[in-house]
Short mmCIF file of C-alpha atoms in Angstrom, two decimals:
data_model
loop_
_atom_site.label_atom_id
_atom_site.label_comp_id
_atom_site.label_asym_id
_atom_site.label_seq_id
_atom_site.Cartn_x
_atom_site.Cartn_y
_atom_site.Cartn_z
CA MET A 1 -13.51 7.12 -13.12
CA GLN A 2 -12.16 10.02 -10.77
CA ASN A 3 -8.23 9.73 -9.63
CA PRO A 4 -8.04 10.17 -5.79
CA SER A 5 -6.94 13.56 -4.76
CA GLU A 6 -3.21 14.37 -4.71
CA SER A 7 -3.81 17.44 -1.52
CA VAL A 8 -2.97 16.38 1.86
CA ALA A 9 -3.12 18.55 4.79
CA THR A 10 -1.11 18.17 7.93
CA SER A 11 -1.88 19.04 11.87
CA ASN A 12 -1.58 21.98 13.10
CA ILE A 13 2.34 22.87 14.24
CA THR A 14 3.46 23.26 17.24
CA LEU A 15 7.14 24.57 17.01
CA ALA A 16 9.71 23.54 19.16
CA ALA A 17 13.46 24.21 19.40
CA GLY A 18 15.35 21.94 17.93
CA ASP A 19 13.16 21.19 14.84
CA LEU A 20 14.61 21.64 11.25
CA TYR A 21 13.48 23.32 8.01
CA VAL A 22 14.30 22.76 4.78
CA SER A 23 13.45 23.61 1.28
CA PRO A 24 13.99 23.27 -2.13
CA GLY A 25 16.54 26.22 -1.71
CA GLY A 26 17.99 25.11 1.26
CA SER A 27 21.37 24.91 1.93
CA ALA A 28 23.89 22.72 4.13
CA SER A 29 25.54 25.18 5.47
CA ASN A 30 22.71 27.44 6.69
CA PRO A 31 21.10 26.08 10.23
CA GLY A 32 17.48 25.25 9.61
CA THR A 33 15.73 28.00 10.88
CA ILE A 34 12.67 28.97 8.82
CA ASN A 35 14.26 31.57 7.66
CA SER A 36 17.17 29.74 7.05
CA PRO A 37 16.49 26.19 5.78
CA THR A 38 18.73 24.01 5.40
CA SER A 39 19.08 20.12 2.77
CA LEU A 40 17.20 17.67 3.25
CA ALA A 41 20.30 15.45 3.09
CA ASN A 42 21.90 17.55 6.38
CA ALA A 43 18.97 17.86 8.05
CA LEU A 44 18.56 13.89 8.36
CA THR A 45 21.81 13.49 9.77
CA GLN A 46 21.23 16.23 12.38
CA ILE A 47 17.55 16.13 13.69
CA ALA A 48 17.43 14.55 17.14
CA PRO A 49 14.79 11.92 18.34
CA GLY A 50 11.59 13.39 19.61
CA LYS A 51 12.23 16.57 16.74
CA THR A 52 10.72 17.31 13.26
CA ILE A 53 12.29 18.12 9.99
CA TYR A 54 9.58 20.36 8.48
CA LEU A 55 9.38 20.34 4.47
CA ARG A 56 8.75 23.42 2.95
CA GLY A 57 6.24 22.83 -0.44
CA GLY A 58 7.96 22.84 -4.08
CA THR A 59 9.84 20.21 -5.57
CA TYR A 60 12.92 19.06 -4.56
CA SER A 61 15.10 17.66 -7.57
CA PHE A 62 17.33 15.04 -6.38
CA SER A 63 19.78 12.58 -9.22
CA GLN A 64 20.93 10.23 -6.20
CA THR A 65 19.53 8.28 -3.60
CA ILE A 66 18.21 10.19 -0.18
CA THR A 67 19.17 7.88 2.71
CA ILE A 68 18.37 7.62 6.48
CA GLU A 69 21.26 5.43 7.30
CA ARG A 70 20.82 2.50 9.68
CA GLY A 71 21.59 4.05 13.43
CA ASN A 72 19.76 6.87 12.46
CA SER A 73 16.69 6.32 15.06
CA GLY A 74 14.85 7.56 16.97
CA THR A 75 13.04 5.91 20.07
CA SER A 76 9.79 4.27 21.04
CA GLY A 77 9.04 7.06 22.96
CA GLN A 78 10.32 9.76 20.66
CA ARG A 79 10.41 9.34 16.65
CA LYS A 80 12.48 11.49 14.27
CA ASN A 81 10.11 13.29 12.42
CA LEU A 82 10.07 14.24 8.41
CA VAL A 83 6.61 15.79 7.44
CA ALA A 84 5.00 18.17 5.56
CA TYR A 85 5.10 22.01 6.63
CA GLY A 86 1.30 23.10 7.39
CA SER A 87 -0.52 22.27 4.12
CA GLU A 88 2.10 22.83 1.94
CA LYS A 89 2.91 19.74 -0.59
CA PRO A 90 7.01 18.76 -0.88
CA VAL A 91 7.21 16.78 -3.98
CA LEU A 92 10.57 14.74 -4.13
CA ASP A 93 11.97 14.56 -7.56
CA PHE A 94 13.93 11.47 -8.97
CA SER A 95 13.28 11.80 -12.18
CA ALA A 96 17.05 13.06 -12.86
CA GLN A 97 18.10 9.12 -11.76
CA SER A 98 18.88 6.50 -14.74
CA PHE A 99 16.57 3.47 -14.48
CA ALA A 100 18.74 1.03 -12.26
CA SER A 101 17.88 -1.01 -8.73
CA THR A 102 20.37 0.75 -6.75
CA ASN A 103 18.58 4.06 -7.89
CA ARG A 104 15.79 4.37 -5.09
CA GLY A 105 14.43 7.56 -4.29
CA LEU A 106 14.41 7.59 -0.12
CA GLN A 107 16.00 5.06 1.57
CA MET A 108 14.95 4.18 5.29
CA PHE A 109 17.15 1.91 7.08
CA GLY A 110 16.69 3.88 10.59
CA ASP A 111 14.01 2.68 13.00
CA TYR A 112 11.40 4.64 14.60
CA TRP A 113 10.70 7.45 11.84
CA LEU A 114 7.46 8.91 11.24
CA VAL A 115 7.18 10.78 7.09
CA LYS A 116 4.03 12.30 6.72
CA GLY A 117 2.81 14.55 3.52
CA LEU A 118 5.67 14.19 1.39
CA GLU A 119 5.11 13.23 -2.37
CA VAL A 120 7.64 11.29 -4.28
CA LYS A 121 8.16 10.77 -8.04
CA GLY A 122 10.70 9.65 -10.51
CA ALA A 123 12.70 7.41 -9.11
CA GLY A 124 15.33 4.97 -10.62
CA ASP A 125 13.57 2.14 -8.66
CA ASN A 126 11.15 2.35 -5.49
CA GLY A 127 10.08 5.73 -4.94
CA ILE A 128 10.45 4.91 -1.18
CA PHE A 129 12.10 1.92 0.32
CA ILE A 130 11.86 0.75 3.94
CA GLY A 131 14.51 -1.35 5.55
CA GLY A 132 13.84 -0.29 8.59
CA SER A 133 11.46 -1.11 11.53
CA TYR A 134 8.94 0.95 13.48
CA ASN A 135 8.47 3.12 11.46
CA ARG A 136 5.42 5.39 10.50
CA LEU A 137 4.34 6.49 6.68
CA GLU A 138 1.26 8.63 6.63
CA GLN A 139 -0.37 10.57 3.40
CA ILE A 140 2.18 9.83 1.38
CA GLU A 141 1.81 9.84 -2.54
CA ALA A 142 4.48 7.44 -4.49
CA HIS A 143 4.20 7.62 -8.47
CA HIS A 144 5.68 7.21 -11.73
CA ASN A 145 8.67 5.67 -9.94
CA ARG A 146 10.48 2.67 -12.11
CA ASP A 147 9.65 0.03 -9.70
CA THR A 148 7.42 -0.32 -6.68
CA GLY A 149 6.13 2.77 -5.00
CA ILE A 150 6.56 1.97 -1.12
CA GLN A 151 8.34 -1.14 -0.77
CA MET A 152 9.91 -3.07 2.49
CA GLY A 153 12.82 -5.15 2.78
CA ARG A 154 16.20 -6.19 4.06
CA TYR A 155 18.77 -3.25 4.17
CA ALA A 156 21.69 -5.38 2.99
CA SER A 157 21.74 -8.68 1.97
CA THR A 158 23.94 -9.51 4.79
CA ALA A 159 21.13 -8.96 6.92
CA ALA A 160 20.00 -11.44 9.13
CA LYS A 161 16.51 -12.53 9.50
CA SER A 162 16.19 -10.81 12.70
CA GLU A 163 16.86 -7.57 11.15
CA TRP A 164 14.42 -7.43 8.20
CA PRO A 165 11.78 -4.76 8.94
CA ALA A 166 9.34 -5.47 11.24
CA TYR A 167 6.52 -3.36 12.14
CA ASN A 168 6.14 -0.81 9.77
CA GLU A 169 2.97 1.00 9.48
CA VAL A 170 1.64 3.01 6.25
CA ILE A 171 -1.37 4.80 6.97
CA ARG A 172 -3.57 6.74 4.07
CA SER A 173 -1.36 6.45 1.50
CA TYR A 174 -1.46 6.12 -2.31
CA SER A 175 0.80 4.30 -4.79
CA HIS A 176 -0.12 4.84 -8.44
CA ASN A 177 1.51 4.57 -11.85
CA ASN A 178 4.41 2.84 -11.25
CA TYR A 179 6.22 1.44 -14.02
CA ASP A 180 9.89 -0.96 -14.53
CA PRO A 181 10.51 0.21 -18.40
CA ASP A 182 12.54 -3.33 -18.91
CA ASP A 183 9.48 -5.78 -18.66
CA GLY A 184 6.91 -4.31 -16.77
CA GLU A 185 6.52 -7.02 -14.13
CA ASP A 186 8.02 -5.28 -11.19
CA ALA A 187 6.63 -2.24 -10.43
CA ASP A 188 3.72 -2.63 -7.31
CA GLY A 189 1.68 -0.10 -5.55
CA PHE A 190 2.70 -1.40 -2.33
CA ALA A 191 5.37 -4.48 -1.51
CA ALA A 192 6.46 -5.98 1.80
CA LYS A 193 7.98 -8.86 0.03
CA LEU A 194 11.54 -11.95 -0.15
CA THR A 195 13.05 -10.34 3.14
CA VAL A 196 10.24 -8.90 5.92
CA GLY A 197 9.59 -9.54 9.46
CA PRO A 198 6.52 -9.70 11.45
CA GLY A 199 3.64 -7.14 11.99
CA ASN A 200 4.10 -4.89 8.96
CA VAL A 201 0.91 -2.59 8.22
CA PHE A 202 -0.88 -1.16 5.17
CA ASP A 203 -3.99 0.84 6.23
CA GLY A 204 -6.23 2.97 4.32
CA CYS A 205 -4.39 2.76 1.37
CA ILE A 206 -4.83 3.14 -2.43
CA ALA A 207 -2.93 1.34 -5.42
CA ALA A 208 -4.10 2.29 -8.42
CA TYR A 209 -2.75 1.69 -12.12
CA ASN A 210 0.69 0.14 -11.42
CA VAL A 211 1.88 -2.13 -13.94
CA ASP A 212 2.15 -4.91 -11.75
CA ASP A 213 0.39 -5.81 -8.80
CA GLY A 214 -1.21 -3.30 -6.20
CA TRP A 215 0.21 -4.90 -3.15
CA ASP A 216 2.76 -7.80 -3.67
CA LEU A 217 4.05 -9.92 -0.62
CA TYR A 218 5.85 -12.59 -2.65
CA SER A 219 7.96 -15.24 -0.40
CA LYS A 220 10.82 -16.77 -1.92
CA THR A 221 12.45 -20.17 -1.43
CA ASP A 222 15.94 -19.01 -1.54
CA THR A 223 15.27 -16.52 1.86
CA GLY A 224 12.31 -18.61 3.25
CA ALA A 225 8.91 -17.14 4.38
CA ILE A 226 7.98 -13.64 4.96
CA GLY A 227 6.52 -12.23 7.92
CA ALA A 228 2.61 -12.05 8.20
CA VAL A 229 1.67 -8.63 7.09
CA THR A 230 -1.92 -6.78 7.73
CA ILE A 231 -3.64 -4.91 5.18
CA ARG A 232 -6.78 -3.27 6.09
CA ASN A 233 -9.20 -0.80 4.85
CA SER A 234 -7.07 -0.64 1.46
CA ILE A 235 -8.40 -0.48 -2.09
CA ALA A 236 -6.58 -2.16 -5.19
CA TYR A 237 -8.19 -1.33 -8.74
CA ALA A 238 -6.55 -0.72 -12.30
CA ASN A 239 -3.66 -2.58 -11.72
CA GLY A 240 -1.64 -4.57 -14.80
CA ALA A 241 -1.13 -0.88 -16.97
CA THR A 242 -0.75 2.32 -15.93
CA SER A 243 -3.28 5.36 -16.50
CA ASP A 244 -2.31 5.87 -19.81
CA GLY A 245 -2.42 1.85 -20.95
CA THR A 246 1.45 1.11 -20.80
CA SER A 247 1.44 -2.44 -20.11
CA THR A 248 3.68 -5.49 -20.85
CA SER A 249 2.93 -9.33 -21.23
CA ASN A 250 4.62 -9.67 -18.21
CA SER A 251 2.32 -7.24 -16.40
CA ASP A 252 0.15 -9.52 -14.01
CA GLY A 253 -2.09 -7.09 -12.92
CA ASN A 254 -3.62 -8.89 -9.45
CA GLY A 255 -4.97 -6.53 -6.71
CA PHE A 256 -3.57 -7.89 -3.77
CA LYS A 257 -1.12 -10.79 -4.60
CA LEU A 258 -0.70 -12.84 -1.22
CA GLY A 259 2.09 -15.18 -1.37
CA GLY A 260 4.63 -16.91 -3.52
CA GLU A 261 6.45 -20.26 -4.26
CA LYS A 262 4.10 -22.47 -2.04
CA ILE A 263 5.27 -21.00 1.74
CA ALA A 264 2.56 -20.56 3.81
CA VAL A 265 1.88 -17.30 5.73
CA ASN A 266 -0.53 -16.53 7.43
CA HIS A 267 -1.69 -12.91 6.18
CA ILE A 268 -4.56 -10.91 7.48
CA VAL A 269 -6.54 -8.65 4.97
CA GLU A 270 -9.37 -6.80 6.11
CA ASN A 271 -12.05 -4.39 5.10
CA SER A 272 -10.73 -3.81 1.65
CA ILE A 273 -11.80 -3.45 -2.31
CA ALA A 274 -10.52 -4.79 -5.01
CA PHE A 275 -11.94 -3.76 -8.46
CA ASN A 276 -11.10 -3.60 -12.41
CA ASN A 277 -7.71 -5.24 -12.12
CA LYS A 278 -6.04 -6.63 -14.82
CA LYS A 279 -5.86 -10.70 -13.22
CA HIS A 280 -7.44 -11.50 -10.12
CA GLY A 281 -8.55 -9.13 -7.30
CA PHE A 282 -7.50 -11.19 -4.29
CA THR A 283 -4.84 -13.97 -4.62
CA TYR A 284 -3.34 -16.37 -2.43
CA ASN A 285 -0.48 -17.00 -5.28
CA SER A 286 0.50 -20.39 -4.19
CA ASN A 287 0.53 -19.26 -0.26
CA PRO A 288 -1.34 -22.55 1.33
CA GLY A 289 -1.43 -21.15 4.49
CA SER A 290 -4.65 -20.10 6.63
CA ILE A 291 -5.17 -16.52 5.38
CA GLN A 292 -7.36 -14.64 7.01
CA MET A 293 -10.04 -12.57 4.86
CA LYS A 294 -12.60 -10.71 6.16
CA ASN A 295 -15.36 -8.04 5.24
CA ASN A 296 -13.58 -7.95 1.64
CA THR A 297 -15.06 -6.94 -1.13
CA SER A 298 -14.04 -7.80 -5.16
CA TRP A 299 -15.94 -6.67 -8.27
CA ASN A 300 -15.46 -6.69 -12.01
CA ASN A 301 -11.47 -8.08 -11.70
CA GLY A 302 -10.40 -9.57 -15.19
CA GLN A 303 -10.19 -13.06 -13.95
CA SER A 304 -11.42 -14.32 -10.67
CA ASN A 305 -12.40 -11.79 -8.04
CA PHE A 306 -10.79 -14.22 -5.19
CA ALA A 307 -8.26 -16.86 -6.17
CA PHE A 308 -7.18 -19.16 -3.12
CA ASP A 309 -6.61 -22.25 -4.87
CA VAL A 310 -5.01 -24.34 -2.12
CA GLY A 311 -5.25 -23.84 1.40
CA THR A 312 -6.81 -23.89 4.74
CA HIS A 313 -7.52 -19.83 4.34
CA ILE A 314 -10.75 -18.69 6.57
CA PHE A 315 -12.94 -16.59 4.62
CA THR A 316 -15.65 -14.28 6.87
CA ASN A 317 -17.81 -11.69 5.10
CA ASN A 318 -16.57 -11.43 1.82
CA LEU A 319 -18.30 -10.26 -1.31
CA SER A 320 -17.46 -10.88 -4.77
CA PHE A 321 -19.73 -9.86 -7.75
CA GLN A 322 -19.31 -10.30 -11.30
CA GLY A 323 -15.92 -11.79 -11.83
CA GLY A 324 -14.30 -12.72 -15.19
CA ALA A 325 -13.48 -16.26 -13.75
CA SER A 326 -15.20 -18.48 -10.85
CA ASP A 327 -13.94 -18.10 -7.40
CA LYS A 328 -11.63 -20.36 -5.77
CA THR A 329 -12.32 -20.89 -2.08
CA SER A 330 -10.06 -23.09 -0.66
CA GLY A 331 -10.20 -23.05 3.70
CA THR A 332 -13.10 -22.58 5.62
CA ASP A 333 -16.52 -20.46 5.03
CA VAL A 334 -16.77 -19.24 8.72
CA SER A 335 -20.72 -19.28 9.28
CA SER A 336 -21.79 -19.78 5.53
CA THR A 337 -21.14 -15.89 5.37
CA ASN A 338 -19.58 -15.68 1.82
CA VAL A 339 -20.73 -14.82 -1.20
CA TRP A 340 -19.07 -16.07 -4.30
CA TRP A 341 -19.45 -15.68 -8.19
CA LYS A 342 -18.93 -19.16 -9.43
CA ASN A 343 -19.83 -20.10 -12.61
CA LYS A 344 -21.32 -17.14 -14.43
CA LYS A 345 -23.47 -16.39 -11.32
CA SER A 346 -23.57 -15.46 -7.42
CA GLU A 347 -23.32 -18.65 -4.79
CA ASN A 348 -23.81 -18.48 -0.77
CA ALA A 349 -24.09 -21.42 1.07
CA LYS A 350 -27.40 -20.29 2.53
CA GLY A 351 -28.62 -18.89 0.08
CA LEU A 352 -27.78 -15.35 0.28
CA LEU A 353 -27.14 -14.01 -3.20
CA ALA A 354 -25.76 -10.77 -4.69
CA SER A 355 -26.82 -8.82 -7.99
CA ALA A 356 -26.58 -5.36 -8.94
CA ALA A 357 -29.63 -4.18 -7.19
CA ASP A 358 -27.71 -5.05 -3.90
CA PHE A 359 -25.50 -2.21 -4.37
CA VAL A 360 -26.40 1.68 -4.30
CA SER A 361 -23.86 2.31 -7.40
CA LEU A 362 -21.56 0.40 -9.39
CA VAL A 363 -20.26 3.30 -10.70
CA PRO A 364 -16.22 3.45 -9.82
CA SER A 365 -15.38 6.54 -7.89
CA VAL A 366 -12.47 7.04 -5.73
CA THR A 367 -11.04 10.13 -4.06
CA ARG A 368 -9.10 10.93 -0.73
CA SER A 369 -10.22 13.30 2.14
CA ALA A 370 -7.65 16.15 3.23
CA ASP A 371 -5.95 13.25 5.69
CA GLY A 372 -5.59 10.79 2.92
CA THR A 373 -8.65 8.48 3.69
CA PRO A 374 -10.19 6.80 0.45
CA VAL A 375 -13.42 7.75 -0.11
CA LEU A 376 -16.02 6.00 -2.40
CA GLY A 377 -19.14 7.72 -2.06
CA ASN A 378 -22.13 5.13 -3.02
CA PHE A 379 -19.91 2.84 -4.87
CA LEU A 380 -19.93 -0.55 -3.99
CA LYS A 381 -22.11 0.34 -1.06
CA LEU A 382 -24.77 -2.07 0.40
CA ALA A 383 -27.99 -0.75 -0.84
CA GLY A 384 -30.62 -0.30 2.42
CA GLY A 385 -32.85 -2.74 1.32
CA SER A 386 -30.08 -5.76 0.81
CA ASP A 387 -30.39 -9.16 2.71
CA LEU A 388 -26.45 -8.73 2.32
CA VAL A 389 -27.08 -5.95 5.07
CA GLY A 390 -26.37 -7.16 8.81
CA SER A 391 -26.20 -10.74 7.56
CA GLY A 392 -22.73 -11.80 8.21
CA THR A 393 -20.98 -12.64 11.49
CA PRO A 394 -21.15 -11.75 14.34
CA SER A 395 -24.90 -11.02 14.19
CA GLY A 396 -26.14 -7.86 12.42
CA THR A 397 -22.73 -7.44 10.03
CA ASN A 398 -22.71 -6.57 6.71
CA ILE A 399 -21.73 -9.07 4.26
CA GLY A 400 -18.41 -7.08 2.24
CA ALA A 401 -16.51 -3.81 3.04
CA ARG A 402 -18.98 -1.91 2.77
#
């Protein structure tokens, strides 16, 4: 199996007065010009709304968390921007941190930031933690952190629910090989859990080889329901162990974990794919609400491809094939457009059945394009002659994600 490319490119650069430049050797005493770059920590405190911090390529080694403080924000019309310079690749390396819940890599407590084209690795906890709102992350690679690669949650335990992070977007990003060394049950690829507000979105992202889950949307009784999260055009595979096989008995290995502690939250998952995960592909994880599951494909997961034991979930055009256990599908089968895997065989209320012949390829292949978009080639793509092509709703829509 191919691993997604770690190479991403940014758009053409338009230089403007007030932009700042940072390099691995930059000094806080420098003015932040392209010929005399400043430090990242200094640039974050100096940049004005509508302006851009350009990170030159190379490795930035940190032993302490880099924080965008609460109140350090752009506006709805003028974000603050932290982006890779051209096609260069800045790597924020926090490997010098010790393993501790306070040792995050990049901590974002401000609002209206764009962070684009960075690699973040080795943090003692989360690679990137988002505690602010209306932020946008694009083309991020987070890996080998000692908790979840990219996570959203309240900025402090004293934060009111109205201050929980909301309306953040994580776009075309890749989180892999995150592992917590104490028990191997916390480090996910992406998480919007415990204390997040409404409107958070993951689009075009990949989670792979994380020791726990690909995505975790856990709600907890102590803090109550989180806001509904939307996941679309995303892929979770081979979660439950890192790429070198490291795992523990506590490592769950779900592709998309969509709940917790029997708290109802109506998340939305569309056009997404789960395969080769240790446990379930998509799981309600005790969420008894009405999760909207539309045009998703789940294949060859260790247990159920779709595990929705309880609830009034809404299923439209989903495709399951060759799961390790029968699907559990509590809810509405919209227009009988879902093809499930139950009792070791394909099942559909209208008699549509899936077989290997319905796919162009069942050989896993996942890469990334230059802008970070997942590329699967023919993997899990419906074959031209498949009766699953055009059999969804609305009429002419395919069943599954491809």
